[in-house]
Short mmCIF file of C-alpha atoms and ligand atoms in Angstrom, two decimals:
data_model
loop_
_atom_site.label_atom_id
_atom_site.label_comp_id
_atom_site.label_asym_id
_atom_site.label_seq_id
_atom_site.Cartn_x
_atom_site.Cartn_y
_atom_site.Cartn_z
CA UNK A 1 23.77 15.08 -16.09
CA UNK A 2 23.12 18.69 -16.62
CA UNK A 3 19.10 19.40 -18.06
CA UNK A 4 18.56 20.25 -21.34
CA UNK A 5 16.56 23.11 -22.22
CA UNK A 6 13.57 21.25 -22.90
CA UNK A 7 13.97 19.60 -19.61
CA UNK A 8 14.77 23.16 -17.65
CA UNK A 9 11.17 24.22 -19.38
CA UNK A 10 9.70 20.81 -17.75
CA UNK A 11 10.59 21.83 -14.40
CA UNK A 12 9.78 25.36 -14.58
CA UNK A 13 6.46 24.13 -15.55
CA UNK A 14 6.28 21.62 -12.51
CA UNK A 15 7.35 24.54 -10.10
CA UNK A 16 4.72 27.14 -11.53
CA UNK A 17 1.73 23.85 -10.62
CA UNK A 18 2.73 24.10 -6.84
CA UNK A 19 -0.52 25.44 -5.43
CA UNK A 20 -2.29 23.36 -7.94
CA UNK A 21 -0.53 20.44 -6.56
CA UNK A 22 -0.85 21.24 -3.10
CA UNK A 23 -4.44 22.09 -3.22
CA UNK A 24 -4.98 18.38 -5.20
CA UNK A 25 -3.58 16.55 -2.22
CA UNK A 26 -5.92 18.89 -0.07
CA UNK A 27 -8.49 18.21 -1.63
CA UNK A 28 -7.95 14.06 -2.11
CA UNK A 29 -7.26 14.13 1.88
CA UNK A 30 -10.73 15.59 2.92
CA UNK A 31 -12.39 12.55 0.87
CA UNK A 32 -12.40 9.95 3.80
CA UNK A 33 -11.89 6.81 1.96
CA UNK A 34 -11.44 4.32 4.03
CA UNK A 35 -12.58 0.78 2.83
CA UNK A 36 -15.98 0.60 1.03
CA UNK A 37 -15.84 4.17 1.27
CA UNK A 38 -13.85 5.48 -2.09
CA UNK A 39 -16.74 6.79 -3.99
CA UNK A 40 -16.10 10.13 -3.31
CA UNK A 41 -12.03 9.98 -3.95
CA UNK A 42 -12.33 7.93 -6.66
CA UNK A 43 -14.92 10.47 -8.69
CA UNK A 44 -12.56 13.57 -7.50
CA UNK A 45 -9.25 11.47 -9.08
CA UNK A 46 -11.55 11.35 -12.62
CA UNK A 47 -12.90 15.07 -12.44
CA UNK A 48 -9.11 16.26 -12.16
CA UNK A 49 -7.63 13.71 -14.93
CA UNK A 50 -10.44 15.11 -17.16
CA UNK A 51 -9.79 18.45 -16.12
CA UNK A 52 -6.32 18.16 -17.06
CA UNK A 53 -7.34 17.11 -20.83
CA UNK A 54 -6.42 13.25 -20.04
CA UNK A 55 -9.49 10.32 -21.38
CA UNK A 56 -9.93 8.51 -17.47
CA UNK A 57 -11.81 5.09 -17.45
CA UNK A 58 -13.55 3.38 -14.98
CA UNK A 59 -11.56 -0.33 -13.74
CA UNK A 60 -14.32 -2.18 -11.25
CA UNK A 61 -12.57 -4.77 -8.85
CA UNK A 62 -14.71 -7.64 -10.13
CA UNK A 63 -13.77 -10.83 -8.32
CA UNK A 64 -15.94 -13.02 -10.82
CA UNK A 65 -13.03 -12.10 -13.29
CA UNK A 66 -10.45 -11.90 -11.04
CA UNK A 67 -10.89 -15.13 -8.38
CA UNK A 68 -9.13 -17.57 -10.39
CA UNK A 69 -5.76 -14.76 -10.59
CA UNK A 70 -2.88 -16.19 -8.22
CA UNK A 71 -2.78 -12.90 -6.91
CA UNK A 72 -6.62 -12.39 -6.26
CA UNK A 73 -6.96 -12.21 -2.56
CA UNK A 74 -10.38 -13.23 -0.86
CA UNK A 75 -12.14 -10.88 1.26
CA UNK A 76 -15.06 -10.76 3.49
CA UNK A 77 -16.87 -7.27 1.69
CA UNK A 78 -18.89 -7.54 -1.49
CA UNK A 79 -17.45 -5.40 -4.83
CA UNK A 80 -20.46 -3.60 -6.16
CA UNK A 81 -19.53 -0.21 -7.50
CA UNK A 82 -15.86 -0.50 -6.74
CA UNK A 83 -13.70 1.09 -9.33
CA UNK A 84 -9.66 2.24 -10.05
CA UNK A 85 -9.76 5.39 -12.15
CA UNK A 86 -6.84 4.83 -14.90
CA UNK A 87 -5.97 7.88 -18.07
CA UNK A 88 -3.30 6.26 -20.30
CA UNK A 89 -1.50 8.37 -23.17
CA UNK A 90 -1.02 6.66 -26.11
CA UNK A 91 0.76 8.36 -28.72
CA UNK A 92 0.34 7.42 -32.08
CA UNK A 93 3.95 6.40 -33.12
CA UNK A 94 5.37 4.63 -30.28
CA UNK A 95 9.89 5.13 -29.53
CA UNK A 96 10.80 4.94 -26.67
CA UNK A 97 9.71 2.86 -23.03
CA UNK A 98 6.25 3.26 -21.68
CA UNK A 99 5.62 4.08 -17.78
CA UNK A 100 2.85 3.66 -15.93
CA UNK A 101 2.21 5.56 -12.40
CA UNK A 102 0.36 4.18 -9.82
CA UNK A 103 -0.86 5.66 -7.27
CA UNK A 104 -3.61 4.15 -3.78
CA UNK A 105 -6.84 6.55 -3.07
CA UNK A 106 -8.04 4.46 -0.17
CA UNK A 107 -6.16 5.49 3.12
CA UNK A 108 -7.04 3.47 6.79
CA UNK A 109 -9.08 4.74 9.46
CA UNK A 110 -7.80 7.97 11.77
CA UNK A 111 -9.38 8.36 15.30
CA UNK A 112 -9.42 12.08 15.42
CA UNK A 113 -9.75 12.35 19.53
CA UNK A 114 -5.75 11.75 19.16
CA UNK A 115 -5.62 14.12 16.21
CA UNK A 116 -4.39 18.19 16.66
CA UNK A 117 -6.98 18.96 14.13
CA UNK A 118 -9.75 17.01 12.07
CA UNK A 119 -8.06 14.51 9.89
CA UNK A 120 -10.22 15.27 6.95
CA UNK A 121 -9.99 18.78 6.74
CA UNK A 122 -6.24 19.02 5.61
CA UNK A 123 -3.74 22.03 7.52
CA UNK A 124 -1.35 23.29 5.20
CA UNK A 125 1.23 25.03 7.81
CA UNK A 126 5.21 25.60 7.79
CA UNK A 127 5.68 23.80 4.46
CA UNK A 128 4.07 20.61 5.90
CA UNK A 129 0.64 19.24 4.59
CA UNK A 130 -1.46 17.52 7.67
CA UNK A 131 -4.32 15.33 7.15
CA UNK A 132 -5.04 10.93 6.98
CA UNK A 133 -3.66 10.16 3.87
CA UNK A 134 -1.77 13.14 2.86
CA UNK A 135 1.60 11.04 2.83
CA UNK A 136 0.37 7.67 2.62
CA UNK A 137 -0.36 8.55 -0.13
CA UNK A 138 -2.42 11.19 -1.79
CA UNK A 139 0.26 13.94 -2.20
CA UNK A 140 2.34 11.18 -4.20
CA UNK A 141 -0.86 10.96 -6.34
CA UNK A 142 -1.03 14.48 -6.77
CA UNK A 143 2.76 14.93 -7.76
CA UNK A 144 2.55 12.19 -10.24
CA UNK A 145 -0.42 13.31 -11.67
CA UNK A 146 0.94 17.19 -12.27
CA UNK A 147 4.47 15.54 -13.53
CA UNK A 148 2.36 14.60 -16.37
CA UNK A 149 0.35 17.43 -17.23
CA UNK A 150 3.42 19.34 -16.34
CA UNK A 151 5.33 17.67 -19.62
CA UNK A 152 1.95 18.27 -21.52
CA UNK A 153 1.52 21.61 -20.47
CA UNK A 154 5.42 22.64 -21.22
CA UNK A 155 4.34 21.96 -24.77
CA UNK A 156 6.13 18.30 -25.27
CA UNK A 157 4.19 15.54 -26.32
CA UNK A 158 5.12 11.46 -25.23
CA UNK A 159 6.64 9.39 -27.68
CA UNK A 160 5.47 6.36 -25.46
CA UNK A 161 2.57 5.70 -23.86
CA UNK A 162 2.13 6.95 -20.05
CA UNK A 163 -0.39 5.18 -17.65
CA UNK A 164 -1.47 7.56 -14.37
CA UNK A 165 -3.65 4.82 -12.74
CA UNK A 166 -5.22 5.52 -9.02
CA UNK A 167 -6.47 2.43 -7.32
CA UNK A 168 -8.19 1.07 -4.23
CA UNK A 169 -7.85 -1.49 -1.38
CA UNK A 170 -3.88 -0.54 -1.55
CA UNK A 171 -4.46 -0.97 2.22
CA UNK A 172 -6.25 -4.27 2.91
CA UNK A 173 -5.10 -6.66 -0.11
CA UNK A 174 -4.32 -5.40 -3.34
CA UNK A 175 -6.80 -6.07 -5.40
CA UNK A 176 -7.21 -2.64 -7.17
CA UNK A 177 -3.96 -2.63 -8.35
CA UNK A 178 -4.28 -6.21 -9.55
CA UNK A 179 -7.82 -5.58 -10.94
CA UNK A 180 -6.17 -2.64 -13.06
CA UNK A 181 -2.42 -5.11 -14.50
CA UNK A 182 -5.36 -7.92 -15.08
CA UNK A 183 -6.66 -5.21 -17.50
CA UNK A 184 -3.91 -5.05 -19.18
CA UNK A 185 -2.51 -1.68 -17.60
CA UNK A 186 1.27 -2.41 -18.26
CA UNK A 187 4.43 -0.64 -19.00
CA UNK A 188 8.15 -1.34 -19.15
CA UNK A 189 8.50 0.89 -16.23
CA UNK A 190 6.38 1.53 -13.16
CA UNK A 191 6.61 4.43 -10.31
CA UNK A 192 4.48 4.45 -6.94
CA UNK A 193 5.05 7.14 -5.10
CA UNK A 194 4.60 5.75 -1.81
CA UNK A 195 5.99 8.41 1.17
CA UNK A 196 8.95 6.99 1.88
CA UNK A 197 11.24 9.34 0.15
CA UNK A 198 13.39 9.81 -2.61
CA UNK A 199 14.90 6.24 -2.25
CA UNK A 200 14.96 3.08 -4.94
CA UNK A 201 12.48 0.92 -2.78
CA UNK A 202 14.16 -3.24 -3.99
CA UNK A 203 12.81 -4.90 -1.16
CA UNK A 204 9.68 -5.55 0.51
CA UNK A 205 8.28 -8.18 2.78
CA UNK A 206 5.13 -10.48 2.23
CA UNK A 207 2.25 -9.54 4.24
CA UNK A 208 -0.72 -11.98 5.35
CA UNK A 209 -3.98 -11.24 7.22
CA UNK A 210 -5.99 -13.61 8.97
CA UNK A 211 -8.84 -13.91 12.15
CA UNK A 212 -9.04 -16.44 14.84
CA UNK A 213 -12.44 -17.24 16.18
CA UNK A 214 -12.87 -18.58 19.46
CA UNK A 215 -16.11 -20.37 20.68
CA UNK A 216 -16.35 -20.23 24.95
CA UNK A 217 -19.91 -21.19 27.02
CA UNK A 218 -22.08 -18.59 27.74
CA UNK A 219 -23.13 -18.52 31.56
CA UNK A 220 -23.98 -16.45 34.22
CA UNK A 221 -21.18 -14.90 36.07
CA UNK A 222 -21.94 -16.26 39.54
CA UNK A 223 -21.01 -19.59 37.98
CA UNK A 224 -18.61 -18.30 35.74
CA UNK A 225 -16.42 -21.81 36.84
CA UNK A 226 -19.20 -23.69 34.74
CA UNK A 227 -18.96 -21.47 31.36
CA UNK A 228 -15.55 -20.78 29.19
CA UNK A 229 -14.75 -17.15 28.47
CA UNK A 230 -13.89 -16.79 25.50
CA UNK A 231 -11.69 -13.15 25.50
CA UNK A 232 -10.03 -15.20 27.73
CA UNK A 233 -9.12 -17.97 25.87
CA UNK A 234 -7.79 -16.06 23.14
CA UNK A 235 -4.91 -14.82 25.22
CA UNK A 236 -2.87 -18.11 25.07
CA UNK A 237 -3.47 -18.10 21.28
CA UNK A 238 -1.77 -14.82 20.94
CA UNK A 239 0.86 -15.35 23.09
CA UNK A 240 1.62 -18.52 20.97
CA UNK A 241 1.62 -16.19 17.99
CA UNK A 242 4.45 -13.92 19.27
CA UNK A 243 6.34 -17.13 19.97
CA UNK A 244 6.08 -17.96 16.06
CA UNK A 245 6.76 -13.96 15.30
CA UNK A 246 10.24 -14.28 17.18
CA UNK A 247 10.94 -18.38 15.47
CA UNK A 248 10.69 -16.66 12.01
CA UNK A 249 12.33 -12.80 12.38
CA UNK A 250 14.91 -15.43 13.02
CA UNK A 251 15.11 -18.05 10.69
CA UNK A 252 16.64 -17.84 7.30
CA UNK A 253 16.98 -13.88 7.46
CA UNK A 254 17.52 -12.69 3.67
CA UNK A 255 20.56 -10.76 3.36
CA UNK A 256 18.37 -7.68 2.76
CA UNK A 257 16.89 -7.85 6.21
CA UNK A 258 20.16 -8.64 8.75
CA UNK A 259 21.07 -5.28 10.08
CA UNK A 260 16.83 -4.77 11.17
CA UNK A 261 16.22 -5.29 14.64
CA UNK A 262 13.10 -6.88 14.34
CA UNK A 263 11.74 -6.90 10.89
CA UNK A 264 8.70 -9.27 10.43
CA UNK A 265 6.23 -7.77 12.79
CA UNK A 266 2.55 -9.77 14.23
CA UNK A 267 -0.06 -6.77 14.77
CA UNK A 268 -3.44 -7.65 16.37
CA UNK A 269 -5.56 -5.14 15.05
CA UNK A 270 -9.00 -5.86 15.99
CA UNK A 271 -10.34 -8.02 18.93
CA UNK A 272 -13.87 -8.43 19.89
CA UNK A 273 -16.00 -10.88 21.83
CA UNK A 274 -18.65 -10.40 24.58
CA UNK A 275 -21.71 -8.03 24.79
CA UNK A 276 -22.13 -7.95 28.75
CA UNK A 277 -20.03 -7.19 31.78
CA UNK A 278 -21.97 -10.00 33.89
CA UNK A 279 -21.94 -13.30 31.30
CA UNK A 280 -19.24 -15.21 30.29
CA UNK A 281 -18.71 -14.40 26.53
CA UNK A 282 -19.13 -17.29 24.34
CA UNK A 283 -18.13 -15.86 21.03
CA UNK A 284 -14.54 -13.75 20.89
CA UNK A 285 -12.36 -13.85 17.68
CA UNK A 286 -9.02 -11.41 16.72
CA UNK A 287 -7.75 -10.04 13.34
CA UNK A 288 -4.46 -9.87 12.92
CA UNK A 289 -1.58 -9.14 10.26
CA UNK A 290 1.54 -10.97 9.91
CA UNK A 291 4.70 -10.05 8.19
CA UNK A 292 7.23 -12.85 6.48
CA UNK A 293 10.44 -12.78 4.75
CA UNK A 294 11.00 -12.60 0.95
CA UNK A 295 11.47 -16.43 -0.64
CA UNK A 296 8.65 -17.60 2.00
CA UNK A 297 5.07 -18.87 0.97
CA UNK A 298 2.23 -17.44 1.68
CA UNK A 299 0.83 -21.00 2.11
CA UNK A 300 4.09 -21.79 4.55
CA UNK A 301 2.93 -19.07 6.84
CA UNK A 302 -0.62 -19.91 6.76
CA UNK A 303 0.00 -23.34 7.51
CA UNK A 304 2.61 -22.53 10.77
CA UNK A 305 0.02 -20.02 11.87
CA UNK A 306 -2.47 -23.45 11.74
CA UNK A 307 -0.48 -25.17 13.74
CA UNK A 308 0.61 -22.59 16.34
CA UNK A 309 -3.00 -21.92 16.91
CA UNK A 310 -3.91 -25.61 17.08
CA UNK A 311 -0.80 -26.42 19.33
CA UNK A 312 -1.98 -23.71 21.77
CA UNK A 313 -5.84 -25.04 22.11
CA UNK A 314 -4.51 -28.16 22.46
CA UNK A 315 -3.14 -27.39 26.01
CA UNK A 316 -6.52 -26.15 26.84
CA UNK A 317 -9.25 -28.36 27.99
CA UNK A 318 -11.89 -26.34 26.25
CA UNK A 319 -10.42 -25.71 23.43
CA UNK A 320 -9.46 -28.86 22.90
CA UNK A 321 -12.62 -29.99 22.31
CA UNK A 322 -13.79 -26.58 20.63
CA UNK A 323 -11.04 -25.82 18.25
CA UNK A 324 -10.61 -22.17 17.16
CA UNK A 325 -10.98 -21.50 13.63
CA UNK A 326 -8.76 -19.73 11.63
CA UNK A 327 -9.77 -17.57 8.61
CA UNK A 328 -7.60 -16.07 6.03
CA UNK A 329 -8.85 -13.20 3.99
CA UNK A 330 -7.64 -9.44 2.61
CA UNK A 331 -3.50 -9.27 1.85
CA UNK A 332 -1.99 -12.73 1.02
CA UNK A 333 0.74 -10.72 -0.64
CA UNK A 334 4.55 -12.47 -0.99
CA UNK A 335 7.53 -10.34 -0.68
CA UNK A 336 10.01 -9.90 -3.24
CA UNK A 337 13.47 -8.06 -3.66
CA UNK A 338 15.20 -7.00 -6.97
CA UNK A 339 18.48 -5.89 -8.13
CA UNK A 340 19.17 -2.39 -7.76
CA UNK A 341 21.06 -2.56 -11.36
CA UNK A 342 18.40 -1.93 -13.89
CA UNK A 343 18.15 0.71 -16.28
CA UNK A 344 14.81 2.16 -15.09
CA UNK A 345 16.74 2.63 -11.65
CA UNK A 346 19.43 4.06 -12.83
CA UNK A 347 17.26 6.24 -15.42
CA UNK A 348 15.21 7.39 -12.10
CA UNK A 349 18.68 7.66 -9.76
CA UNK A 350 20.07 10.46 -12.62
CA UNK A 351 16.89 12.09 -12.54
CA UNK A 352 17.15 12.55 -8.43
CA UNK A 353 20.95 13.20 -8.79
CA UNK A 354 19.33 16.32 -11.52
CA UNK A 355 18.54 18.30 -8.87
CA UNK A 356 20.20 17.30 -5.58
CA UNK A 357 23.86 16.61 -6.54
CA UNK A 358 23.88 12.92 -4.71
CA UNK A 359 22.69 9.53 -5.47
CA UNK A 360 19.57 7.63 -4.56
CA UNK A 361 19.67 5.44 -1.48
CA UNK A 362 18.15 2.12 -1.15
CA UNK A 363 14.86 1.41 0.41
CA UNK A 364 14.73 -1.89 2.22
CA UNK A 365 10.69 -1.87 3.46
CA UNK A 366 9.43 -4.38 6.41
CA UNK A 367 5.96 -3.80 4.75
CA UNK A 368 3.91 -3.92 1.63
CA UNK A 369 3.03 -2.25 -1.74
CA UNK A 370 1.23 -2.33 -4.64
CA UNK A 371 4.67 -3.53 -6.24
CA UNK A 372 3.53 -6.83 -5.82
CA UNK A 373 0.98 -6.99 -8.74
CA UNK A 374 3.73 -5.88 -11.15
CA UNK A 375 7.25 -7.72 -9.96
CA UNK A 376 4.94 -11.10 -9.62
CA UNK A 377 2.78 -10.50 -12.81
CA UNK A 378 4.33 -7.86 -15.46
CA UNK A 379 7.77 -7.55 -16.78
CA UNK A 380 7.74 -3.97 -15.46
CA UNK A 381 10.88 -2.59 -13.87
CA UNK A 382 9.08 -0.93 -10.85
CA UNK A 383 9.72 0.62 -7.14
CA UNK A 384 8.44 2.99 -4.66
CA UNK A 385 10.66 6.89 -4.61
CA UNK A 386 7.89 9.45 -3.12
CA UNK A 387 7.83 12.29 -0.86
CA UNK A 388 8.68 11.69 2.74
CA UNK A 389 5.79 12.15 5.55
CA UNK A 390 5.52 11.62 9.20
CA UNK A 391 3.10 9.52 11.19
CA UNK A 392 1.85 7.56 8.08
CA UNK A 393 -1.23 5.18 9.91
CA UNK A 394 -0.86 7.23 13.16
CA UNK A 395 -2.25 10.82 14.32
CA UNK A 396 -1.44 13.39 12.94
CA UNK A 397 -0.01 12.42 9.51
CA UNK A 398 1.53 14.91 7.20
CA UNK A 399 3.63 15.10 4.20
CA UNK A 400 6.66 17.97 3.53
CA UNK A 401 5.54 19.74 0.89
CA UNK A 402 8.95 20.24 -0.84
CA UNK A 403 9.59 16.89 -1.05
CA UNK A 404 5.95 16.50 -2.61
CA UNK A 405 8.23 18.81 -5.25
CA UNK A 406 10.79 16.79 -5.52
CA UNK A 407 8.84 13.36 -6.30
CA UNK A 408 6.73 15.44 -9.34
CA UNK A 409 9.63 17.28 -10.35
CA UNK A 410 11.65 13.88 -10.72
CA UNK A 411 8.40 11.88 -12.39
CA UNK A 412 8.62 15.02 -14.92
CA UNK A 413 12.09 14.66 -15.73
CA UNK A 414 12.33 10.26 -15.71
CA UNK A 415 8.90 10.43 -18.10
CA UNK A 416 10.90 12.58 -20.35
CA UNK A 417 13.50 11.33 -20.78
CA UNK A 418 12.42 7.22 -20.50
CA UNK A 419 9.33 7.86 -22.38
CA UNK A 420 10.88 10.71 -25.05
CA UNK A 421 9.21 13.71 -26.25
CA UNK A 422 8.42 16.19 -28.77
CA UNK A 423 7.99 19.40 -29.13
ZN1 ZN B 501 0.54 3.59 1.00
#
């Protein structure tokens, strides 16, 4: 579909906001939010969405509100001062659909020993943006930001509302975004531009989180025969663990997921235990994160992950009589596919097609998004179509900056013509 001339005047606009853009994501990047630590991001996301003439409002994560939500997930941190910054449009005759953008702030940890440069202080070199969180996913807020001031700014008003909403905890459960739909932040369409491309995202898997701790007997270690080490006993555990990983990458495979080689992946992330080279540690636990295939329960896989633990302590004569406990907190998030045939889809697949001459691809993910809050509790048609990064969680991350283009330009052109506008 060729672009009308209100449309070419869209993207012009979106074009002439490249620096702007660009120096947004730089600027989001070199807030280090990691968990508990979004202050700074959070405040930077309001300055610009008041800076850009849009009314931004404050949405606290408040679990005594949110605990009874199916979708709340329990964590282990306290919410004091823990906000989503949201700006909705609402114009004053309503035609057309409304959209909503959403967009993470938070980003997880970088080591920067294994970094080129410092994580925080973003490069912009060779068309590439470097820096934690400059594709996963602050350059996708940036782009969907400016694809709304862009319309604005082209001289076109909304005929439907438009929701730019940037949340937290994106990377540990969730509860930002669901803090922000319990709100009553809606819309008949939803975009996340999450970095992995200009793809319809239908499928993603469900994504758990739990700990194991693991009591031993604290001795000396000239009688470490006497005492129970702890680290030591959690190997078995884990090894019992990847046993259940391979039983269900197996089992019941959706359709979606048969040509992956290994799509549900276990990831021990943390282990500690111990405090001395020469005593037997008696305290050791592990943190780990689980994957599991659309149409399972959350409550399936906690309960297998019981009794794989359990089965393996059992075959211990320590444990036997000390049982590890196992803790659930952070993501407790199901997966979910949709069909690719809906009109938002198709809407957002012309809007690509616009500018490249080819159709969307699909996006099949063996992790999680945000997308959870709205397929399980909105009517919103919603996926994932961002820019496409490199390294996303690893060392040096970055984002390509024309495909930062690409995502606003195509946000510009799908809120146009979903939402309508006037001159
Ligand atoms: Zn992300």
């Amino acid at each position: 579909m060729k672009l009308s001339s209100a449309e070419k005047k869209i993207v012009e606009t979106v074009d002439s906001l490249k620096d702007d853009i660009c120096k947004f994501t730089c600027e989001l990047v070199s807030h280090r939010s990691v968990l508990n630590n979004e202050a700074g991001v959070v405040q930077a996301m309001e300055n610009k969405l008041e800076t850009l003439g849009f009314s931004p409002k404050r949405v606290p994560i408040n679990p005594e509100s949110l605990k009874e939500h199916p979708g709340f997930a329990p964590v282990t941190w306290e919410y004091i001062d823990k906000d989503n910054v949201v700006a909705r449009i609402e114009p004053e005759k309503h035609k057309g659909k409304s959209l909503l953008f959403n967009g993470h702030l938070d980003v997880v940890s970088a080591d920067p020993d294994f970094w080129d440069t410092n994580p925080y202080a973003p490069e912009v070199k060779d068309g590439w943006i470097k820096g934690r969180g400059a594709g996963d996913m602050k350059s996708g807020v940036a782009a969907m930001t400016y694809a709304v001031h862009a319309v604005q700014k082209a001289g076109f008003d909304f005929t439907a509302p438009v929701t730019i909403e940037g949340v937290i905890e994106e990377e540990c459960c969730g509860n930002g975004a669901l803090a922000c739909v319990h709100a009553g932040y809606d819309a008949d369409a939803v975009l996340i531009p999450e970095p992995f491309g200009p793809d319809i995202y239908t499928c993603q898997v469900g994504v758990l989180w739990f700990r194991v701790d693991i009591k031993g007997k604290s001795v000396h270690v000239l009688r470490a025969g006497k005492g129970a080490n702890s680290i030591e006993k959690a190997f078995p555990i884990i090894q019992a663990l990847r046993g259940l990983e391979e039983e269900m990458n197996t089992e019941n495979v959706p359709e979606q997921y048969r040509d992956f080689e290994h799509p549900l992946n276990l990831n021990i992330g943390i282990i500690n235990g111990g405090d001395w080279a020469s005593t037997v540690p008696c305290k050791a636990g592990f943190h780990a994160r689980l994957s599991y295939y659309p149409g399972t329960t959350y409550e399936d896989v906690c309960r297998r992950i019981e009794e794989t633990v359990y089965k393996a302590a059992k075959n211990d004569p320590w444990l036997r009589e000390n049982m590890p406990e196992v803790v659930f907190y952070g993501f407790r998030s199901d997966g979910h596919c949709v069909d690719r045939d809906q009109e938002a889809f198709h809407v957002l697949n012309d809007c690509h097609k616009a500018f490249t001459g080819t159709d969307t691809k699909e996006y099949i993910s063996t992790c999680t998004t945000d997308l959870r809050a709205f397929h399980f509790f909105t009517d919103a048609q919603a996926t994932c179509f961002g820019p496409k990064a490199d390294n996303i969680h690893g060392a040096n991350e970055r984002v390509d900056i024309e495909s930062i283009m690409h995502t606003a330009r195509t946000y510009a052109l799908f809120a146009a013509r979903w939402c309508g506008i006037i001159s």
